[in-house]
Coordinates of C-alpha atoms in Angstrom, one line a residue:
X1 CA 117.2 190.0 28.0
X2 CA 120.2 189.4 30.2
X3 CA 122.6 190.4 27.3
X4 CA 120.5 193.5 26.5
X5 CA 120.6 194.6 30.2
X6 CA 124.3 193.9 30.3
X7 CA 124.8 196.3 27.4
X8 CA 122.5 198.8 28.9
X9 CA 124.4 198.8 32.2
X10 CA 127.6 199.5 30.4
X11 CA 126.1 202.4 28.5
X12 CA 124.6 203.6 31.8
X13 CA 128.0 203.6 33.5
X14 CA 129.7 205.5 30.6
X15 CA 126.7 208.0 30.5
X16 CA 127.0 208.6 34.2
X17 CA 130.7 209.1 34.0
X18 CA 130.4 211.6 31.2
X19 CA 127.6 213.5 32.9
X20 CA 129.7 213.7 36.1
X21 CA 132.6 215.2 34.3
X22 CA 130.3 217.6 32.3
X23 CA 128.6 218.7 35.5
X24 CA 132.0 219.3 37.2
X25 CA 132.9 221.5 34.2
X26 CA 129.6 223.3 34.2
X27 CA 130.1 224.6 37.7
X28 CA 133.8 225.4 37.2
X29 CA 133.2 229.2 37.3
X30 CA 131.8 229.1 40.8
X31 CA 135.2 228.3 42.1
X32 CA 137.5 229.7 39.4
X33 CA 135.9 233.2 39.1
X34 CA 135.7 233.5 42.9
X35 CA 139.4 232.7 43.1
X36 CA 140.3 235.2 40.4
X37 CA 138.4 238.0 42.1
X38 CA 139.4 237.2 45.7
X39 CA 143.1 237.2 44.6
X40 CA 142.8 240.4 42.6
X41 CA 144.0 238.7 39.4
X42 CA 141.0 240.4 37.6
X43 CA 139.2 243.4 39.0
X44 CA 135.7 242.4 38.0
X45 CA 132.7 244.1 39.6
X46 CA 130.1 242.3 41.6
X47 CA 127.7 242.5 38.6
X48 CA 130.4 241.2 36.2
X49 CA 131.2 238.4 38.6
X50 CA 127.5 237.4 38.9
X51 CA 127.2 237.2 35.1
X52 CA 130.3 235.0 34.8
X53 CA 128.9 232.7 37.4
X54 CA 125.5 232.5 35.7
X55 CA 126.3 232.5 31.9
X56 CA 127.5 228.8 31.7
X57 CA 124.3 227.8 33.6
X58 CA 122.2 229.8 31.1
X59 CA 123.7 228.4 27.9
X60 CA 123.7 224.9 29.3
X61 CA 120.0 225.3 30.1
X62 CA 118.6 226.9 27.0
X63 CA 120.4 224.5 24.7
X64 CA 119.0 221.3 26.5
X65 CA 115.9 221.2 24.3
X66 CA 117.6 221.3 20.9
X67 CA 120.3 218.8 22.1
X68 CA 117.5 216.5 23.4
X69 CA 115.8 216.6 20.0
X70 CA 119.1 215.8 18.3
X71 CA 119.6 212.9 20.6
X72 CA 116.2 211.5 19.8
X73 CA 116.9 211.8 16.1
X74 CA 120.6 210.8 15.8
X75 CA 121.3 208.8 19.0
X76 CA 123.3 209.6 22.1
X77 CA 126.7 208.3 21.0
X78 CA 127.0 210.9 18.1
X79 CA 125.6 213.8 20.1
X80 CA 127.5 213.1 23.3
X81 CA 130.9 212.6 21.4
X82 CA 130.6 215.8 19.5
X83 CA 129.5 217.7 22.6
X84 CA 132.4 216.5 24.7
X85 CA 135.0 217.3 22.1
X86 CA 133.6 220.7 21.1
X87 CA 133.2 221.9 24.7
X88 CA 136.9 221.1 25.4
X89 CA 137.9 223.9 22.9
X90 CA 136.8 226.9 25.0
X91 CA 138.3 225.4 28.1
X92 CA 141.7 225.2 26.3
X93 CA 141.2 228.8 25.1
X94 CA 140.6 230.0 28.7
X95 CA 144.4 229.6 29.1
X96 CA 144.8 232.8 26.9
X97 CA 141.9 234.8 28.4
X98 CA 143.0 238.3 29.5
X99 CA 139.8 240.3 29.4
X100 CA 136.3 240.1 30.8
X101 CA 134.5 239.7 27.5
X102 CA 136.9 237.0 26.2
X103 CA 136.3 235.1 29.5
X104 CA 132.5 235.8 29.2
X105 CA 132.2 234.3 25.7
X106 CA 134.4 231.3 26.5
X107 CA 132.3 230.7 29.6
X108 CA 129.1 230.8 27.5
X109 CA 130.6 228.2 25.1
X110 CA 131.9 225.7 27.6
X111 CA 128.6 226.1 29.5
X112 CA 127.2 223.9 26.7
X113 CA 128.4 220.9 28.7
X114 CA 125.3 221.5 30.8
X115 CA 123.2 220.0 28.0
X116 CA 124.8 216.6 28.8
X117 CA 121.9 216.0 31.1
X118 CA 119.3 216.1 28.3
X119 CA 121.5 214.0 26.0
X120 CA 122.2 211.4 28.7
X121 CA 118.6 211.1 29.9
X122 CA 117.4 210.4 26.4
X123 CA 120.3 208.0 25.6
X124 CA 119.9 206.1 28.8
X125 CA 116.1 205.8 28.5
X126 CA 116.2 204.0 25.1
X127 CA 118.3 201.2 26.5
X128 CA 116.1 200.2 29.4
X129 CA 112.6 198.7 29.7
X130 CA 109.9 200.6 31.6
X131 CA 110.4 198.7 34.9
X132 CA 114.1 199.6 34.9
X133 CA 113.9 203.3 33.9
X134 CA 113.4 204.8 37.3
X135 CA 116.5 203.1 38.7
X136 CA 118.6 203.7 35.5
X137 CA 117.7 207.4 35.3
X138 CA 118.3 207.8 39.0
X139 CA 121.8 206.3 38.7
X140 CA 122.5 208.5 35.7
X141 CA 121.4 211.6 37.7
X142 CA 124.1 210.8 40.3
X143 CA 126.4 212.8 37.9
X144 CA 125.1 215.9 39.7
X145 CA 127.8 215.0 42.3
X146 CA 130.2 216.6 39.8
X147 CA 129.3 219.9 41.3
X148 CA 130.6 218.7 44.7
X149 CA 133.8 217.4 43.1
X150 CA 134.6 220.8 41.7
X151 CA 133.7 222.6 44.9
X152 CA 135.8 220.2 46.9
X153 CA 138.9 219.6 44.7
X154 CA 139.2 222.7 42.5
X155 CA 140.3 225.1 45.3
X156 CA 143.1 222.8 46.3
X157 CA 144.2 222.4 42.7
X158 CA 144.2 226.1 42.2
X159 CA 146.4 226.6 45.3
X160 CA 148.8 224.0 44.1
X161 CA 149.0 225.3 40.5
X162 CA 149.4 228.9 41.7
X163 CA 152.2 228.1 44.2
X164 CA 155.0 228.9 41.8
X165 CA 153.1 231.3 39.5
X166 CA 150.4 233.2 41.5
X167 CA 149.4 235.3 38.5
X168 CA 149.0 232.6 35.8
X169 CA 148.9 229.2 37.5
X170 CA 145.1 229.2 37.5
X171 CA 145.2 228.9 33.7
X172 CA 146.2 225.2 33.9
X173 CA 142.9 224.3 35.7
X174 CA 140.5 224.7 32.7
X175 CA 143.1 223.0 30.5
X176 CA 142.9 219.9 32.8
X177 CA 139.1 220.0 32.5
X178 CA 139.4 220.2 28.7
X179 CA 141.7 217.2 28.6
X180 CA 139.3 215.2 30.7
X181 CA 136.4 216.0 28.2
X182 CA 138.6 214.8 25.3
X183 CA 139.3 211.6 27.0
X184 CA 135.6 210.9 27.7
X185 CA 134.7 211.9 24.2
X186 CA 137.2 209.4 22.7
X187 CA 135.8 206.7 25.0
X188 CA 132.4 207.4 23.6
X189 CA 133.6 207.3 20.0
X190 CA 135.4 203.9 20.4
X191 CA 133.5 202.1 23.1
X192 CA 129.8 203.1 22.9
X193 CA 127.2 201.6 20.6
X194 CA 124.6 204.0 19.3
X195 CA 120.8 203.6 19.7
X196 CA 118.0 205.9 18.6
X197 CA 114.5 206.4 19.9
X198 CA 111.6 205.1 17.8
X199 CA 110.6 208.7 17.0
X200 CA 113.7 209.3 15.0
X201 CA 111.8 209.8 11.7
X202 CA 109.3 212.3 13.0
X203 CA 109.4 215.9 11.8
X204 CA 110.5 218.7 14.2
X205 CA 106.8 219.7 14.5
X206 CA 105.8 216.2 15.6
X207 CA 108.7 216.1 18.0
X208 CA 107.7 219.4 19.6
X209 CA 104.0 218.4 19.8
X210 CA 104.2 217.1 23.4
X211 CA 105.3 220.6 24.6
X212 CA 101.7 221.7 24.1
X213 CA 100.6 219.6 27.0
X214 CA 100.3 221.3 30.4
X215 CA 101.7 218.2 32.1
X216 CA 105.2 219.0 30.6
X217 CA 105.2 222.4 32.3
X218 CA 104.0 221.0 35.6
X219 CA 107.0 218.6 35.5
X220 CA 109.1 221.6 34.6
X221 CA 108.0 223.4 37.8
X222 CA 108.9 220.4 39.9
X223 CA 112.3 220.3 38.3
X224 CA 112.7 224.0 38.8
X225 CA 112.4 223.3 42.5
X226 CA 114.4 220.1 42.9
X227 CA 117.2 220.7 40.3
X228 CA 117.2 224.4 39.5
X229 CA 117.2 225.6 43.1
X230 CA 119.7 222.8 43.9
X231 CA 122.1 224.4 41.3
X232 CA 121.3 227.9 42.6
X233 CA 122.1 227.0 46.2
X234 CA 125.3 225.1 45.1
X235 CA 126.6 228.6 44.3
X236 CA 124.7 230.6 46.8
X237 CA 125.6 228.7 50.0
X238 CA 129.3 229.7 50.0
X239 CA 128.6 233.4 50.4
X240 CA 125.7 232.5 52.7
X241 CA 128.0 230.7 55.1
X242 CA 130.7 233.4 54.9
X243 CA 128.3 236.3 55.4
X244 CA 125.8 234.9 57.9
X245 CA 128.1 232.5 60.0
X246 CA 131.5 234.2 59.3
X247 CA 133.1 231.0 58.2
X248 CA 136.3 230.8 56.3
X249 CA 136.2 230.2 52.5
X250 CA 137.5 226.7 53.1
X251 CA 135.0 225.7 55.7
X252 CA 132.2 227.4 53.7
X253 CA 133.3 225.3 50.7
X254 CA 133.3 222.1 52.7
X255 CA 129.8 222.8 54.1
X256 CA 128.5 223.7 50.6
X257 CA 130.0 220.4 49.3
X258 CA 128.1 218.6 52.0
X259 CA 124.9 219.9 50.5
X260 CA 125.9 219.1 46.8
X261 CA 127.4 215.7 47.1
X262 CA 124.6 213.7 49.0
X263 CA 122.0 215.3 46.7
X264 CA 123.7 213.9 43.6
X265 CA 124.5 210.5 45.0
X266 CA 121.0 209.9 46.6
X267 CA 119.4 210.3 43.2
X268 CA 119.8 206.6 42.5
X269 CA 117.7 205.9 45.6
X270 CA 115.0 208.2 44.2
X271 CA 114.9 206.1 41.1
X272 CA 114.5 202.9 43.1
X273 CA 111.8 204.4 45.2
X274 CA 110.0 205.7 42.1
X275 CA 110.0 202.2 40.6
X276 CA 108.8 200.6 43.8
X277 CA 106.2 203.1 45.0
X278 CA 105.4 205.2 41.9
X279 CA 106.8 208.5 40.9
X280 CA 103.7 210.4 42.0
X281 CA 103.8 209.2 45.6
X282 CA 107.5 209.9 45.8
X283 CA 106.9 213.5 44.6
X284 CA 104.3 213.9 47.3
X285 CA 106.9 213.0 49.9
X286 CA 109.4 215.3 48.3
X287 CA 107.2 218.3 48.1
X288 CA 105.8 218.0 51.6
X289 CA 109.4 217.6 52.9
X290 CA 110.6 220.5 51.0
X291 CA 107.8 222.7 52.3
X292 CA 108.5 221.7 56.0
X293 CA 112.3 221.9 55.8
X294 CA 112.3 225.3 54.0
X295 CA 109.8 226.5 56.6
X296 CA 112.4 225.8 59.3
X297 CA 115.3 227.2 57.2
X298 CA 113.5 230.5 56.5
X299 CA 113.7 231.4 60.2
X300 CA 116.5 234.0 60.3
X301 CA 119.3 234.4 62.7
X302 CA 117.8 237.3 64.6
X303 CA 117.3 239.4 67.7
X304 CA 113.8 240.8 68.2
X305 CA 113.2 243.5 70.8
X306 CA 109.5 243.6 71.9
X307 CA 107.6 245.2 74.7
X308 CA 107.4 243.0 77.8
X309 CA 105.7 243.1 81.2
X310 CA 105.8 246.6 82.7
X311 CA 104.8 248.1 86.0
X312 CA 101.8 250.5 86.3
X313 CA 100.7 252.5 89.3
X314 CA 97.8 251.0 91.1
X315 CA 96.9 254.4 92.6
X316 CA 97.9 258.0 92.3
X317 CA 100.8 259.2 94.5
X318 CA 104.3 260.6 94.7
X319 CA 107.4 258.5 93.9
X320 CA 109.6 258.8 97.0
X321 CA 112.5 256.5 95.9
X322 CA 113.9 255.2 92.6
X323 CA 116.8 252.8 92.5
X324 CA 118.1 250.2 90.1
X325 CA 116.1 247.5 91.9
X326 CA 112.9 249.2 93.1
X327 CA 110.4 252.0 92.9
X328 CA 108.7 253.3 96.1
X329 CA 105.3 254.8 95.4
X330 CA 103.8 256.0 98.7
X331 CA 103.9 252.9 101.0
X332 CA 104.2 250.4 98.1
X333 CA 107.6 248.9 97.1
X334 CA 107.7 247.8 93.5
X335 CA 110.6 245.5 92.5
X336 CA 112.4 246.3 89.2
X337 CA 113.7 243.4 87.0
X338 CA 117.2 244.4 86.1
X339 CA 118.7 243.7 82.7
X340 CA 120.3 240.2 82.5
X341 CA 123.6 239.5 80.8
X342 CA 122.8 238.6 77.2
X343 CA 125.3 236.0 75.8
X344 CA 126.9 236.6 72.4
X345 CA 125.8 233.0 71.4
X346 CA 122.8 231.1 72.5
X347 CA 121.8 227.5 72.5
X348 CA 120.1 225.8 69.5
X349 CA 116.5 226.9 70.5
X350 CA 115.4 230.6 70.7
X351 CA 116.0 232.2 74.1
X352 CA 114.2 235.1 75.7
X353 CA 115.7 237.8 78.1
X354 CA 113.4 240.2 79.9
X355 CA 114.0 243.3 82.0
X356 CA 112.3 246.6 83.0
X357 CA 113.4 250.2 82.4
X358 CA 112.3 252.9 84.9
X359 CA 110.3 255.7 83.4
X360 CA 109.7 258.0 86.4
X361 CA 111.9 260.1 88.7
X362 CA 112.1 260.7 92.4
X363 CA 109.5 263.1 93.8
X364 CA 107.4 262.8 90.6
X365 CA 103.7 262.8 91.0
X366 CA 102.0 260.0 89.0
X367 CA 98.5 259.1 88.1
X368 CA 96.6 255.8 88.6
X369 CA 97.5 253.2 85.9
X370 CA 100.5 255.4 84.8
X371 CA 103.4 253.3 83.4
X372 CA 106.2 253.4 86.0
X373 CA 108.6 251.0 84.3
X374 CA 108.6 249.7 80.8
X375 CA 109.0 246.0 80.2
X376 CA 111.5 244.9 77.5
X377 CA 111.9 241.4 76.1
X378 CA 114.7 240.3 73.8
X379 CA 114.1 237.2 71.7
X380 CA 117.5 235.9 70.5
X381 CA 117.6 233.1 67.9
X382 CA 121.0 231.9 66.9
X383 CA 120.0 229.7 63.9
X384 CA 122.9 227.4 64.9
X385 CA 125.2 226.7 62.1
X386 CA 125.3 222.9 62.6
X387 CA 121.5 222.7 62.8
X388 CA 121.2 224.9 59.8
X389 CA 123.8 222.7 57.9
X390 CA 121.9 219.5 58.8
X391 CA 118.6 221.0 57.5
X392 CA 120.4 222.1 54.3
X393 CA 121.8 218.6 53.8
X394 CA 118.4 217.1 54.4
X395 CA 116.7 219.3 51.8
X396 CA 119.5 218.6 49.4
X397 CA 118.9 214.8 49.8
X398 CA 115.1 215.3 49.4
X399 CA 115.7 217.3 46.2
X400 CA 118.0 214.5 45.0
X401 CA 115.2 212.0 45.4
X402 CA 112.8 214.4 43.7
X403 CA 115.1 214.8 40.6
X404 CA 114.8 211.1 39.9
X405 CA 111.0 211.1 40.5
X406 CA 110.4 213.9 38.0
X407 CA 112.3 212.1 35.3
X408 CA 110.6 208.8 36.1
X409 CA 107.4 210.5 35.0
X410 CA 108.6 211.4 31.6
X411 CA 109.1 208.0 29.9
X412 CA 105.8 206.8 31.4
X413 CA 103.8 209.6 29.8
X414 CA 106.1 210.3 26.8
X415 CA 108.0 207.1 26.0
X416 CA 109.0 208.1 22.5
X417 CA 109.7 211.8 23.2
X418 CA 112.0 211.5 26.2
X419 CA 114.7 213.7 24.5
X420 CA 112.4 216.6 23.7
X421 CA 110.3 216.5 26.9
X422 CA 113.3 215.8 29.0
X423 CA 115.1 218.6 27.3
X424 CA 112.3 221.1 28.0
X425 CA 112.0 220.0 31.6
X426 CA 115.7 220.2 32.0
X427 CA 115.7 223.6 30.4
X428 CA 113.2 224.9 32.9
X429 CA 115.2 223.4 35.8
X430 CA 118.4 224.8 34.5
X431 CA 117.0 228.3 34.2
X432 CA 116.2 228.0 37.9
X433 CA 119.9 227.5 38.5
X434 CA 120.6 230.7 36.5
X435 CA 117.8 232.8 37.8
X436 CA 118.1 231.6 41.4
X437 CA 121.2 233.4 42.6
X438 CA 120.2 236.6 40.8
X439 CA 116.7 236.5 42.4
X440 CA 118.2 235.7 45.8
X441 CA 120.3 238.8 45.5
X442 CA 117.3 241.0 44.8
X443 CA 115.4 239.4 47.7
X444 CA 118.3 240.1 50.0
X445 CA 118.5 243.7 48.9
X446 CA 114.8 244.1 49.3
X447 CA 114.2 242.4 52.6
X448 CA 117.7 242.6 54.2
X449 CA 117.2 238.9 55.2
X450 CA 119.5 236.1 53.9
X451 CA 116.8 233.6 54.7
X452 CA 114.6 235.3 52.0
X453 CA 116.0 232.7 49.6
X454 CA 114.4 230.0 51.7
X455 CA 111.2 231.9 51.8
X456 CA 111.2 231.6 48.0
X457 CA 111.8 227.9 48.2
X458 CA 108.9 227.6 50.6
X459 CA 106.7 229.5 48.1
X460 CA 107.7 227.3 45.1
X461 CA 107.2 224.1 47.2
X462 CA 103.7 225.3 48.2
X463 CA 102.7 226.2 44.6
X464 CA 104.0 222.8 43.3
X465 CA 102.2 220.9 46.0
X466 CA 98.9 222.8 45.4
X467 CA 99.2 222.2 41.7
X468 CA 99.8 218.4 42.2
X469 CA 96.9 218.1 44.6
X470 CA 94.7 220.0 42.2
X471 CA 95.6 217.6 39.3
X472 CA 95.2 214.5 41.4
X473 CA 91.8 215.6 42.6
X474 CA 90.7 216.4 39.1
X475 CA 91.9 212.9 37.8
X476 CA 90.1 211.2 40.7
X477 CA 86.9 213.0 39.9
X478 CA 87.2 212.0 36.2
X479 CA 88.1 208.4 36.8
X480 CA 85.9 207.7 39.8
X481 CA 83.3 210.4 40.2
X482 CA 81.2 208.3 42.6
X483 CA 84.1 208.5 45.2
X484 CA 84.7 212.2 45.2
X485 CA 82.3 212.9 48.1
X486 CA 82.9 209.7 50.0
X487 CA 86.6 209.9 51.1
X488 CA 85.8 210.8 54.6
X489 CA 83.5 207.7 54.9
X490 CA 86.0 205.2 53.6
X491 CA 87.7 202.9 56.2

């Protein structure tokens, strides 16, 4: 047993290393395309840029299912080695890219590195016993931190490479990524021992049979939230910080990395918690936390002007005096609240500012209960950048724990179909990463609110939580029907 675990730990280390590198490559366009457009090296439109950001995510997502099936059938060593070596080719060819469509096709091809997750999940799972799988898959999932590595280091590398050749220095960066893939691929060929799942002799129809179960699609929804939206915000947060908080690209990139990095690293803790407390309980914590945090995050940076306390005439009469500070109506002196100085920036919590605006003139005859001065209240909410950033980091951490919890479910329910089920769940999650930024753009256009993206997160969290509660209630009624009406009476 000790020898088997020792071999498993070595495979886990190499799987995690490969996945980290693949994830860094998968998110390369988020930095590289932004650099090329901002420096006018290519004059791509906003739509073209959006597609270049999304196409690697799309191909890496839709191909997870077939790569998961191949891993179940032929083993992770063979699939991972071929994947790493083949995906290095389009990265090398990016050196010669001079048109949009060449860059588009090559991006789609190197986006296949995103399938490394389905391959690694299936290959890691076959090496570990059930009681170890939550921790092992959680540690493997730490490879998500590759996104933060690209966000953090790639801009500095681009500046260095372009120092002497501003027009073409960027071309070396994808070559460096390609070389890294080759090195990891050769390590897999020479240092990794292959192992296949027990389902390796099943037909394609038998392998796909688990996809008919609704449970797979429920896990997919969870993963759409905790992984897909994680990938989406890894790309969306940079323009969010720049547009909403007017940060520089460098500061926005650092704050975006602060979201990505902990979410990937904390995934190992999610695996440990899933082993100790159960994946279902951990997912409850994750979904409730996601609901609460997104509820806070969807409050926009705003100024709301609303009617306040005004002044009405208690009796009919003639206005004898009107000044900035008072109205004299007959013998009655009515004080006017002047407009306070509204600061450009407020404290962390919302602040209100109230004043009154005179509506009558001197010598004007007024009726009883007529409005003499209109009340105005301004509610100013700064949505402070550091509070916002802390909440963003927290929801990223929660999602990191949730990623491990989702994949802890899969070998428990589908021990011999981890590749195909994990591939489908990963496909659904990956599509969230592709669809998310596009959907956020439409929501922003429709509502005019940057926080509309967090409203979407709130809605997905609520639906996921409702579905989980519904399933648990149904399972309880089936397994212990005598308890369904007695929960409120239990001690």
